[in-house]
Short mmCIF file of C-alpha atoms in Angstrom, two decimals:
data_model
loop_
_atom_site.label_atom_id
_atom_site.label_comp_id
_atom_site.label_asym_id
_atom_site.label_seq_id
_atom_site.Cartn_x
_atom_site.Cartn_y
_atom_site.Cartn_z
CA MET B 1 0.13 0.12 -0.32
CA ARG B 2 1.36 3.35 -0.89
CA LEU B 3 -0.41 6.83 -0.44
CA THR B 4 -0.65 9.30 -3.31
CA ASN B 5 -2.56 11.94 -1.58
CA ALA B 6 -4.83 13.03 1.79
CA GLY B 7 -7.89 15.60 1.56
CA VAL B 8 -9.25 16.80 4.53
CA ASP B 9 -12.37 18.37 4.57
CA GLY B 10 -12.92 18.66 8.96
CA PHE B 11 -10.24 17.79 11.63
CA GLY B 12 -9.27 19.55 13.63
CA GLN B 13 -7.80 23.10 12.67
CA LEU B 14 -7.94 21.33 9.18
CA HIS B 15 -9.82 22.21 6.71
CA GLU B 16 -10.55 21.63 2.17
CA ARG B 17 -7.15 20.91 2.71
CA GLN B 18 -4.91 18.78 -0.06
CA ILE B 19 -2.05 17.02 1.12
CA PRO B 20 0.45 15.36 -1.76
CA LEU B 21 2.38 12.39 -0.37
CA GLU B 22 2.69 10.59 -3.96
CA ALA B 23 7.60 10.98 -3.36
CA SER B 24 9.86 8.61 -1.89
CA LEU B 25 9.35 10.69 1.51
CA VAL B 26 7.08 13.28 2.53
CA VAL B 27 8.04 15.41 5.24
CA LEU B 28 5.76 18.21 6.92
CA TYR B 29 7.29 21.08 8.25
CA GLY B 30 6.21 23.97 9.92
CA PRO B 31 6.13 26.21 12.96
CA ASN B 32 4.49 25.51 16.07
CA GLU B 33 0.41 24.51 15.98
CA ALA B 34 0.32 24.90 12.10
CA GLY B 35 -1.16 21.28 11.77
CA LYS B 36 1.62 18.57 11.55
CA SER B 37 0.35 16.81 14.77
CA THR B 38 -2.85 17.06 13.28
CA MET B 39 -2.32 16.00 9.91
CA PHE B 40 -0.92 12.47 11.43
CA GLY B 41 -4.05 12.45 13.88
CA PHE B 42 -5.71 12.39 10.67
CA ILE B 43 -3.79 9.64 8.61
CA ARG B 44 -4.18 7.28 11.60
CA SER B 45 -7.83 8.30 11.37
CA MET B 46 -8.71 7.01 8.07
CA LEU B 47 -7.22 3.95 8.00
CA TYR B 48 -8.09 2.86 11.81
CA GLY B 49 -10.90 4.64 12.36
CA PHE B 50 -12.46 7.43 14.89
CA ALA B 51 -11.37 8.23 18.76
CA ARG B 52 -14.25 7.69 21.29
CA ARG B 53 -15.83 11.15 21.48
CA GLY B 54 -14.43 11.20 25.41
CA GLN B 55 -10.95 11.58 23.56
CA ALA B 56 -11.22 14.98 22.55
CA ALA B 57 -7.53 15.01 21.62
CA GLU B 58 -7.36 12.45 19.23
CA ARG B 59 -10.58 11.99 18.04
CA GLN B 60 -9.88 15.44 16.38
CA GLU B 61 -13.58 17.82 16.53
CA PRO B 62 -13.02 20.31 13.16
CA VAL B 63 -13.47 23.56 14.51
CA ASN B 64 -13.02 25.77 12.01
CA GLY B 65 -15.92 23.56 9.41
CA GLY B 66 -16.59 20.90 7.26
CA LYS B 67 -17.31 17.77 7.85
CA HIS B 68 -15.42 15.20 10.39
CA GLY B 69 -13.08 13.16 7.77
CA GLY B 70 -11.89 12.88 4.23
CA ARG B 71 -10.80 11.16 1.92
CA LEU B 72 -7.34 9.23 1.69
CA PHE B 73 -6.08 8.17 -1.53
CA PHE B 74 -3.53 4.87 -2.27
CA ALA B 75 -2.61 2.21 -4.55
CA ASP B 76 -1.61 -1.35 -3.87
CA GLU B 77 0.84 -3.63 -4.51
CA ALA B 78 -0.59 -4.00 -8.17
CA GLY B 79 -0.88 -0.47 -9.43
CA ASP B 80 -4.21 -0.19 -8.86
CA GLU B 81 -5.38 3.27 -6.98
CA TYR B 82 -8.30 3.03 -4.44
CA VAL B 83 -10.03 6.19 -2.61
CA LEU B 84 -10.21 5.95 1.26
CA GLU B 85 -13.67 7.88 3.00
CA ARG B 86 -14.48 7.91 6.51
CA TYR B 87 -16.48 10.35 8.21
CA SER B 88 -17.81 10.37 11.48
CA SER B 89 -21.35 11.01 11.19
CA GLU B 90 -21.83 8.21 8.54
CA ALA B 91 -22.37 4.25 9.82
CA ALA B 92 -20.49 5.23 13.24
CA GLY B 93 -16.79 5.83 11.19
CA ARG B 94 -17.03 2.96 8.55
CA LEU B 95 -15.06 3.14 5.65
CA ARG B 96 -15.83 3.27 2.14
CA LEU B 97 -13.63 2.31 -0.50
CA ARG B 98 -13.67 3.21 -4.51
CA ALA B 99 -11.62 1.84 -7.60
CA LEU B 100 -10.29 5.19 -9.36
CA GLY B 101 -9.74 4.10 -13.10
CA SER B 102 -11.54 4.29 -16.27
CA GLU B 103 -12.46 0.39 -16.09
CA ALA B 104 -13.02 0.29 -12.61
CA GLY B 105 -14.04 3.49 -11.66
CA ASP B 106 -17.44 2.92 -13.59
CA GLY B 107 -20.14 0.55 -12.66
CA GLU B 108 -22.67 -1.26 -14.93
CA GLY B 109 -23.81 1.06 -17.63
CA GLY B 110 -21.16 3.14 -17.02
CA ALA B 111 -22.44 4.67 -14.03
CA PRO B 112 -19.89 6.34 -11.35
CA ASP B 113 -18.68 3.82 -8.63
CA GLU B 114 -20.04 4.45 -5.69
CA GLY B 115 -17.75 2.07 -3.74
CA PHE B 116 -18.47 -0.47 -0.98
CA THR B 117 -18.06 -1.11 2.80
CA LEU B 118 -15.76 -2.40 3.85
CA ALA B 119 -15.01 -3.76 7.58
CA GLN B 120 -12.01 -2.22 9.63
CA ALA B 121 -10.52 -6.19 10.12
CA GLU B 122 -11.64 -7.21 6.47
CA TRP B 123 -9.48 -3.37 5.62
CA GLU B 124 -6.85 -4.39 7.64
CA ARG B 125 -6.38 -7.91 6.26
CA ARG B 126 -6.55 -7.31 2.41
CA PHE B 127 -4.90 -4.09 2.22
CA LEU B 128 -2.84 -3.15 5.31
CA GLY B 129 -1.12 -6.69 5.75
CA GLY B 130 -2.82 -7.60 8.89
CA VAL B 131 -1.19 -4.79 10.46
CA GLY B 132 -3.23 -3.57 13.69
CA GLU B 133 -3.87 0.19 15.26
CA ARG B 134 -1.95 -1.49 18.38
CA LEU B 135 1.55 -2.56 16.05
CA TYR B 136 0.61 0.62 13.47
CA ARG B 137 1.07 3.25 17.05
CA GLN B 138 4.54 1.13 18.28
CA LEU B 139 6.59 1.04 15.48
CA PHE B 140 4.94 2.28 11.82
CA ALA B 141 3.62 5.86 13.20
CA ILE B 142 5.66 6.80 16.78
CA THR B 143 4.62 10.30 18.12
CA LEU B 144 5.92 12.28 20.53
CA ALA B 145 4.11 9.98 23.00
CA GLU B 146 5.51 7.12 22.20
CA LEU B 147 8.52 8.30 21.87
CA GLN B 148 8.67 9.78 25.45
CA GLU B 149 7.94 5.66 26.36
CA ILE B 150 10.72 4.61 24.63
CA GLY B 151 12.89 7.38 25.91
CA ALA B 152 12.21 5.91 29.85
CA LEU B 153 13.21 2.65 29.12
CA SER B 154 17.04 0.73 29.54
CA GLY B 155 18.75 -1.54 26.66
CA ASP B 156 17.46 -4.47 27.33
CA GLU B 157 13.50 -3.31 28.59
CA LEU B 158 13.75 -1.03 24.81
CA SER B 159 14.95 -4.80 23.20
CA ARG B 160 12.06 -6.28 24.63
CA TYR B 161 9.64 -3.61 23.53
CA LEU B 162 10.76 -3.36 20.31
CA TYR B 163 10.94 -7.49 19.49
CA GLN B 164 7.73 -8.04 21.08
CA ALA B 165 5.56 -4.91 19.92
CA GLY B 166 2.63 -6.37 17.59
CA TRP B 167 3.84 -10.91 18.01
CA ASP B 168 1.80 -11.56 20.90
CA GLY B 169 4.60 -12.23 23.61
CA GLY B 170 6.52 -14.41 20.51
CA LYS B 171 3.21 -17.08 19.11
CA SER B 172 2.70 -14.31 15.91
CA ILE B 173 6.26 -15.99 15.44
CA ILE B 174 5.92 -19.21 14.81
CA ALA B 175 2.74 -18.86 13.28
CA ALA B 176 4.53 -16.12 10.57
CA GLU B 177 7.24 -19.07 9.63
CA LYS B 178 4.27 -21.68 8.93
CA ARG B 179 2.57 -19.19 6.40
CA LEU B 180 6.27 -17.99 4.75
CA SER B 181 6.93 -21.70 4.43
CA ALA B 182 3.29 -22.12 3.03
CA GLU B 183 3.28 -18.91 0.82
CA MET B 184 6.97 -20.29 -0.77
CA ASP B 185 5.50 -23.74 -1.15
CA ALA B 186 2.66 -22.21 -3.29
CA LEU B 187 4.99 -19.57 -4.91
CA PHE B 188 7.94 -22.20 -6.32
CA LYS B 189 9.15 -25.33 -6.22
CA PRO B 190 11.73 -27.08 -8.27
CA ARG B 191 10.03 -29.70 -9.83
CA GLY B 192 6.29 -27.77 -9.20
CA THR B 193 4.08 -27.09 -12.50
CA ASN B 194 1.55 -25.19 -10.41
CA GLN B 195 3.29 -22.70 -8.29
CA ALA B 196 3.43 -19.13 -9.43
CA ILE B 197 6.75 -18.87 -10.05
CA ASN B 198 6.86 -21.92 -12.41
CA ARG B 199 3.46 -20.56 -13.93
CA GLN B 200 5.53 -17.21 -14.46
CA LEU B 201 8.17 -18.81 -16.09
CA LYS B 202 6.63 -20.71 -18.61
CA THR B 203 4.47 -17.39 -19.47
CA LEU B 204 7.76 -15.18 -20.41
CA ASP B 205 9.48 -17.97 -22.01
CA ALA B 206 6.35 -18.56 -24.15
CA ALA B 207 6.58 -14.49 -24.32
CA GLU B 208 10.71 -14.26 -24.96
CA ALA B 209 9.47 -16.94 -27.93
CA ALA B 210 6.39 -14.63 -29.15
CA LEU B 211 8.80 -11.72 -28.89
CA ARG B 212 11.96 -13.43 -30.96
CA LYS B 213 9.11 -14.39 -33.63
CA ARG B 214 8.27 -10.18 -34.29
CA ALA B 215 10.70 -8.91 -36.50
CA ASP B 216 9.42 -5.12 -36.23
CA ALA B 217 10.08 -5.52 -32.51
CA ILE B 218 12.37 -2.30 -33.49
CA GLY B 219 10.46 -0.27 -35.41
CA ALA B 220 7.58 -0.60 -32.15
CA TYR B 221 10.18 0.11 -29.79
CA ASN B 222 10.69 3.27 -31.79
CA GLY B 223 7.28 4.04 -32.07
CA LEU B 224 6.74 4.17 -28.68
CA LYS B 225 9.72 6.27 -27.56
CA GLN B 226 8.37 8.62 -30.19
CA ASP B 227 5.10 8.71 -28.10
CA ALA B 228 7.33 8.90 -24.68
CA GLU B 229 8.75 12.22 -26.14
CA ARG B 230 6.03 13.47 -27.07
CA ILE B 231 4.21 13.20 -23.57
CA ASP B 232 7.57 14.19 -21.98
CA GLU B 233 7.21 17.27 -23.95
CA ALA B 234 3.67 17.70 -23.29
CA LEU B 235 4.38 17.21 -19.26
CA ARG B 236 7.11 20.04 -20.13
CA GLN B 237 4.46 22.73 -21.62
CA ALA B 238 1.73 21.51 -18.66
CA GLU B 239 4.71 21.82 -16.11
CA ALA B 240 5.55 25.13 -17.79
CA LYS B 241 1.69 26.69 -17.51
CA LEU B 242 1.13 25.51 -13.82
CA PRO B 243 2.87 28.15 -12.36
CA PRO B 244 0.61 30.84 -13.70
CA ALA B 245 -2.38 28.60 -13.05
CA GLU B 246 -1.35 28.69 -9.63
CA ASP B 247 -0.29 32.70 -9.41
CA ARG B 248 -4.18 32.86 -10.78
CA LEU B 249 -5.66 30.55 -8.33
CA ARG B 250 -4.40 32.33 -5.38
CA LEU B 251 -5.52 35.55 -6.76
CA LEU B 252 -9.04 34.07 -6.75
CA HIS B 253 -8.39 32.53 -3.54
CA LYS B 254 -7.66 36.15 -2.10
CA ALA B 255 -10.88 37.73 -3.97
CA VAL B 256 -13.40 34.90 -2.31
CA ALA B 257 -11.60 35.41 0.89
CA ALA B 258 -12.12 39.47 0.52
CA ARG B 259 -15.86 39.38 -1.33
CA PRO B 260 -17.52 40.03 2.15
CA LEU B 261 -15.40 43.32 2.48
CA TRP B 262 -15.91 43.92 -0.69
CA ILE B 263 -20.26 43.61 -0.59
CA ARG B 264 -19.83 45.05 3.11
CA LYS B 265 -18.21 48.21 1.05
CA GLY B 266 -21.16 48.55 -1.56
CA GLN B 267 -23.88 48.31 0.86
CA LEU B 268 -21.95 51.08 3.34
CA LEU B 269 -21.60 53.35 -0.21
CA LEU B 270 -25.44 52.68 -0.64
CA GLU B 271 -26.29 53.38 3.34
CA ARG B 272 -24.65 56.93 2.24
CA GLU B 273 -26.50 57.33 -0.90
CA ALA B 274 -29.79 56.31 1.10
CA VAL B 275 -29.11 59.30 3.56
CA ALA B 276 -27.38 61.98 1.42
CA TYR B 277 -30.70 63.88 1.51
CA ALA B 278 -29.83 64.50 5.03
CA SER B 279 -27.26 67.05 3.93
CA ARG B 280 -30.32 69.34 2.23
CA LEU B 281 -32.55 70.17 5.88
CA PRO B 282 -32.38 72.92 6.89
CA ALA B 283 -31.20 74.49 9.57
CA GLU B 284 -34.16 74.60 12.26
CA ALA B 285 -34.27 70.67 11.52
CA ASP B 286 -32.69 69.49 14.33
CA GLY B 287 -34.29 71.72 17.20
CA ALA B 288 -37.74 70.10 15.63
CA TRP B 289 -36.49 66.64 15.60
CA THR B 290 -35.30 67.15 19.34
CA GLU B 291 -38.89 69.13 19.96
CA LEU B 292 -40.66 65.85 18.98
CA GLY B 293 -38.64 63.43 20.12
CA ARG B 294 -39.29 65.71 23.07
CA HIS B 295 -43.06 65.32 22.53
CA ARG B 296 -43.31 61.74 21.59
CA GLU B 297 -41.26 60.79 24.74
CA ALA B 298 -43.90 62.59 26.73
CA ALA B 299 -46.97 61.20 24.93
CA ARG B 300 -45.31 57.35 25.40
CA GLU B 301 -44.63 58.65 29.11
CA GLU B 302 -48.94 59.56 29.54
CA ALA B 303 -49.61 56.07 27.64
CA GLU B 304 -48.01 53.79 29.78
CA ARG B 305 -49.29 55.54 32.76
CA SER B 306 -52.80 55.84 31.31
CA ARG B 307 -52.06 51.61 30.93
CA GLN B 308 -51.07 51.57 34.59
CA LYS B 309 -53.95 53.14 35.83
CA ALA B 310 -56.09 50.84 33.58
CA LEU B 311 -54.30 48.15 35.17
CA LEU B 312 -54.85 49.45 38.88
CA LEU B 313 -58.57 49.91 37.96
CA GLU B 314 -59.15 46.41 36.91
CA LEU B 315 -57.21 45.00 40.25
CA GLN B 316 -59.35 46.77 42.03
CA LEU B 317 -62.89 46.08 40.10
CA GLY B 318 -61.34 42.46 40.09
CA ALA B 319 -60.96 42.92 44.20
CA LEU B 320 -64.86 43.95 44.49
CA SER B 321 -66.43 40.47 43.99
CA TYR B 322 -68.41 39.22 46.63
CA ASP B 323 -66.83 35.56 48.57
CA GLU B 324 -68.71 34.24 51.15
CA GLN B 325 -64.88 32.43 51.76
CA LEU B 326 -62.75 35.74 51.24
CA ILE B 327 -65.34 37.63 54.19
CA ARG B 328 -64.34 34.79 56.43
CA LEU B 329 -60.71 35.03 55.52
CA ALA B 330 -61.04 39.06 56.93
CA ASP B 331 -57.82 39.60 58.16
CA GLU B 332 -56.18 37.09 55.85
CA THR B 333 -57.63 39.46 53.03
CA GLU B 334 -56.52 42.60 55.07
CA ALA B 335 -52.96 40.90 55.21
CA LEU B 336 -52.70 40.44 51.30
CA LEU B 337 -54.04 44.31 50.82
CA ARG B 338 -51.41 45.75 52.87
CA THR B 339 -48.84 43.98 50.56
CA ALA B 340 -51.21 44.43 47.44
CA GLU B 341 -49.33 48.30 47.52
CA SER B 342 -45.41 46.19 47.03
CA VAL B 343 -46.56 43.63 44.72
CA ARG B 344 -48.55 46.58 42.99
CA MET B 345 -44.70 48.21 42.62
CA LEU B 346 -43.68 44.84 41.45
CA LYS B 347 -45.52 45.07 38.44
CA LEU B 348 -44.89 48.16 37.49
CA ASP B 349 -40.77 47.19 37.81
CA ALA B 350 -41.70 44.82 35.68
CA ILE B 351 -43.92 46.65 33.54
CA GLY B 352 -40.81 49.02 33.08
CA LEU B 353 -38.32 46.65 32.79
CA ASP B 354 -40.12 44.70 29.61
CA ALA B 355 -40.29 47.75 28.24
CA GLU B 356 -37.06 48.48 28.84
CA LEU B 357 -36.11 44.64 27.37
CA ARG B 358 -37.65 45.67 24.11
CA GLU B 359 -36.29 49.39 23.77
CA HIS B 360 -32.83 47.21 23.90
CA ASP B 361 -34.30 44.20 21.16
CA GLU B 362 -35.40 47.71 18.84
CA ALA B 363 -32.27 49.14 19.55
CA ILE B 364 -30.50 45.76 18.55
CA GLY B 365 -32.32 45.25 15.83
CA ARG B 366 -31.52 48.49 14.54
CA LEU B 367 -28.09 48.01 14.78
CA LEU B 368 -28.64 44.55 12.82
CA GLY B 369 -30.64 47.05 10.26
CA SER B 370 -27.71 49.52 9.97
CA ILE B 371 -25.17 46.10 9.10
CA ALA B 372 -27.20 44.64 6.72
CA PRO B 373 -31.15 44.07 6.08
CA GLU B 374 -30.71 39.97 5.86
CA TRP B 375 -28.21 39.87 9.05
CA THR B 376 -29.75 38.11 12.50
CA GLU B 377 -28.44 38.38 16.14
CA ARG B 378 -27.02 34.75 15.81
CA GLN B 379 -25.15 35.52 12.97
CA LEU B 380 -24.12 38.69 14.47
CA ARG B 381 -22.88 36.50 17.51
CA GLU B 382 -21.16 33.69 15.07
CA LEU B 383 -19.32 36.32 13.53
CA GLN B 384 -15.44 35.91 13.57
CA VAL B 385 -14.03 38.78 12.60
CA THR B 386 -9.85 38.90 12.36
CA VAL B 387 -7.49 41.02 13.04
CA ALA B 388 -6.69 41.83 9.70
CA ASP B 389 -10.62 42.78 9.51
CA ARG B 390 -10.58 45.03 12.27
CA ASP B 391 -7.58 46.71 10.99
CA PHE B 392 -9.14 47.51 8.05
CA VAL B 393 -12.70 48.42 9.17
CA ARG B 394 -11.27 50.37 11.85
CA SER B 395 -9.39 52.51 8.82
CA ALA B 396 -12.68 52.34 6.67
CA ALA B 397 -14.08 54.12 9.37
CA GLN B 398 -11.51 56.10 10.24
CA ARG B 399 -11.18 57.52 6.51
CA GLU B 400 -15.49 57.32 6.30
CA ALA B 401 -14.94 60.03 9.68
CA GLU B 402 -12.14 62.13 7.86
CA ALA B 403 -13.88 62.20 4.87
CA ALA B 404 -16.95 63.13 6.94
CA ARG B 405 -15.77 65.79 8.62
CA THR B 406 -13.70 66.99 5.33
CA GLU B 407 -17.44 67.70 3.96
CA GLU B 408 -18.53 69.80 6.60
CA ARG B 409 -15.29 72.21 6.11
CA PHE B 410 -16.22 71.95 2.30
CA ALA B 411 -19.89 73.12 3.05
CA ALA B 412 -18.68 75.60 6.19
CA GLU B 413 -16.56 77.53 3.06
CA LEU B 414 -19.25 76.94 0.33
CA ALA B 415 -21.70 78.78 2.97
CA SER B 416 -19.43 81.55 4.18
CA ILE B 417 -18.19 81.43 -0.05
CA ARG B 418 -22.11 82.44 -0.70
CA GLN B 419 -22.62 85.12 2.55
CA GLN B 420 -19.68 87.04 0.69
CA GLU B 421 -21.43 86.13 -2.78
CA ARG B 422 -24.37 87.60 -1.26
CA GLU B 423 -22.48 90.51 0.49
CA ALA B 424 -20.32 91.51 -2.73
CA ALA B 425 -23.59 91.39 -4.56
CA ALA B 426 -25.54 93.91 -2.98
CA ALA B 427 -22.28 95.72 -2.60
CA LEU B 428 -22.53 96.01 -6.49
CA ALA B 429 -25.77 96.63 -6.38
CA ASP B 430 -25.13 100.16 -3.56
CA ALA B 431 -22.76 101.16 -6.18
CA GLU B 432 -24.43 100.23 -9.56
CA ALA B 433 -26.74 102.70 -7.62
CA ALA B 434 -24.84 105.34 -6.46
CA ILE B 435 -22.96 105.57 -10.05
CA ALA B 436 -26.83 106.13 -11.29
CA ARG B 437 -27.61 108.61 -9.10
CA GLU B 438 -24.39 110.33 -9.94
CA SER B 439 -24.83 110.11 -13.43
CA ALA B 440 -28.43 111.47 -13.17
CA LEU B 441 -27.14 114.08 -11.17
CA ARG B 442 -24.13 115.08 -13.78
CA GLU B 443 -26.96 115.27 -16.44
CA GLN B 444 -28.68 117.18 -14.58
CA ALA B 445 -25.55 119.70 -13.76
CA GLY B 446 -24.63 119.66 -17.71
CA ALA B 447 -27.84 120.44 -18.79
CA ALA B 448 -27.99 123.62 -15.83
CA ALA B 449 -24.22 124.70 -17.30
CA GLY B 450 -25.57 124.87 -20.86
CA GLY B 451 -24.68 120.78 -21.63
CA PHE B 452 -21.02 120.71 -20.61
CA GLU B 453 -19.89 117.45 -18.97
CA LEU B 454 -16.89 116.11 -17.00
CA VAL B 455 -13.88 115.65 -19.05
CA PRO B 456 -11.95 112.60 -18.93
CA ARG B 457 -14.56 109.84 -18.59
CA THR B 458 -12.57 106.94 -16.99
CA PRO B 459 -12.53 105.48 -13.37
CA GLU B 460 -9.24 106.40 -12.45
CA SER B 461 -8.64 109.78 -13.75
CA LEU B 462 -11.96 110.71 -12.50
CA LYS B 463 -10.54 108.83 -9.05
CA ALA B 464 -7.41 111.50 -9.97
CA ALA B 465 -9.40 114.32 -10.59
CA TRP B 466 -11.95 114.44 -7.74
CA HIS B 467 -9.20 113.55 -5.05
CA ALA B 468 -7.35 116.40 -6.97
CA LEU B 469 -10.51 118.37 -6.71
CA ASP B 470 -11.15 117.79 -3.09
CA ALA B 471 -7.16 118.77 -2.00
CA ALA B 472 -8.30 122.20 -3.36
CA LEU B 473 -11.57 122.93 -1.39
CA ARG B 474 -9.55 121.93 1.54
CA GLU B 475 -6.78 124.51 1.45
CA TRP B 476 -9.61 127.44 -0.59
CA GLU B 477 -11.91 126.71 3.22
CA LEU B 478 -9.15 126.96 5.33
CA GLU B 479 -7.72 130.09 3.39
CA ARG B 480 -10.73 131.59 3.63
CA VAL B 481 -10.79 130.41 7.57
CA ARG B 482 -7.38 132.31 8.03
CA GLU B 483 -8.69 135.56 6.50
CA ALA B 484 -12.54 135.32 8.57
CA ALA B 485 -10.24 134.41 11.77
CA ALA B 486 -8.04 137.93 10.17
CA ALA B 487 -11.57 139.93 10.26
CA GLY B 488 -13.34 139.21 13.19
CA GLY B 489 -15.04 136.64 15.39
CA GLN B 490 -18.51 136.83 13.92
CA ALA B 491 -17.55 137.95 10.57
CA GLY B 492 -15.06 135.30 10.72
CA GLY B 493 -17.76 132.65 10.51
CA GLY B 494 -19.96 134.42 8.06
CA ALA B 495 -17.04 134.33 5.61
CA ALA B 496 -16.10 130.75 6.64
CA ASP B 497 -20.36 129.58 5.91
CA ALA B 498 -20.11 131.26 2.80
CA GLY B 499 -17.18 129.70 1.85
CA ARG B 500 -18.68 126.61 2.73
CA SER B 501 -21.72 127.35 0.86
CA GLY B 502 -19.66 128.14 -2.13
CA ALA B 503 -18.30 124.54 -2.33
CA GLY B 504 -20.77 123.00 -4.26
CA PRO B 505 -21.30 125.35 -6.86
CA LEU B 506 -18.00 125.72 -7.20
#
């Protein structure tokens, strides 16, 4: 028996794993807790069955999902390939054997071979050479426990341990020798005719004679050699295509692993689009919402008080029923009435707790709804989040918060810019109105002066001329004030007033 591959459906921490074993020497290596001992126990369980439920360390129930068990591919001495399937939930872990290949893998009528069930004793006899689980553990599958047991023995004890392992105290040696002698006699005798080796020798002689008779044996050999070269070339091409295919497979695995996060991101984007209208709410919407919430809470409290009052009235109405037995039990009834108030308070507390429980349930429902519409509380409790997922969600939340703050800052800047725009528009309107009034005054002044108008007409030149005119007026007024001060106080004041009044026509 030669193992070729192991397919783990669910065993310990292993889940959906394929381990190739097609080599003369197979070495499994990895860090601690990587699953090496788990893989060792998987092969032992597939060969000899699962441990009892009380032996949890050897039974290795799956912790990452999957069906407890798997498949083991192997080839027998004749080269026929088989697959062994064993699951703990099917017929107490009984094994199912199925032959592989184009001829052995199809049943009658070309239907796929469903396999057949073998008892453990028949399985060990046909495919394991009669090696039981105890001998397998002691000589062929030595774990740390067996190594520790062997290390505690001295030299002679170790020799007896290895010699007697699986031999039933030496009784099996004699039986084995007898079986070997019988098998040797059945295989070959110098003058026998029915032995297997003698028949094979005769068959070999016949085959050699047939080969000698074939004249085109060299041509057939050359054709087979060319076929082998073509097959080798096809294998080399397939090996060249294998690394890109493996890279593509790893990429697809990463895509499958990231798909839930991608779906969650899409849901968050949809939710953000759904609440995008919030940015268009008026400024007083917050206060109105708070006031409505306060009214709603007051209405709820009023409704709760009304319901409690109704319950109290119903209790009082029920207590008014006439009963002779209650009259005879007046003392006990009076004691019960004295405790009625405490019972009522307890009932009110229970009602309040029920309301609080419903509020908590509604809060949990809102949280689940914010995650996804199809989520349930059980799914949330069973959700397993890795450290990488938490870091990703935390970074996404930070980015979203930063984006929200940036959006608020842009909104504030936009409001400020719009205010500045409105102020600039008002200033522009005022300036245009002032220009219009000034133009009207200029037209009137030009009509009064016989059609004269101001030159130059450009705004810069007009502004420079206005400044020059203003400076000249100031100088003229100062000169008039000085002249008036020299002439006298009152007369000077009149002159100054006259000068100021003359500034208009000038």
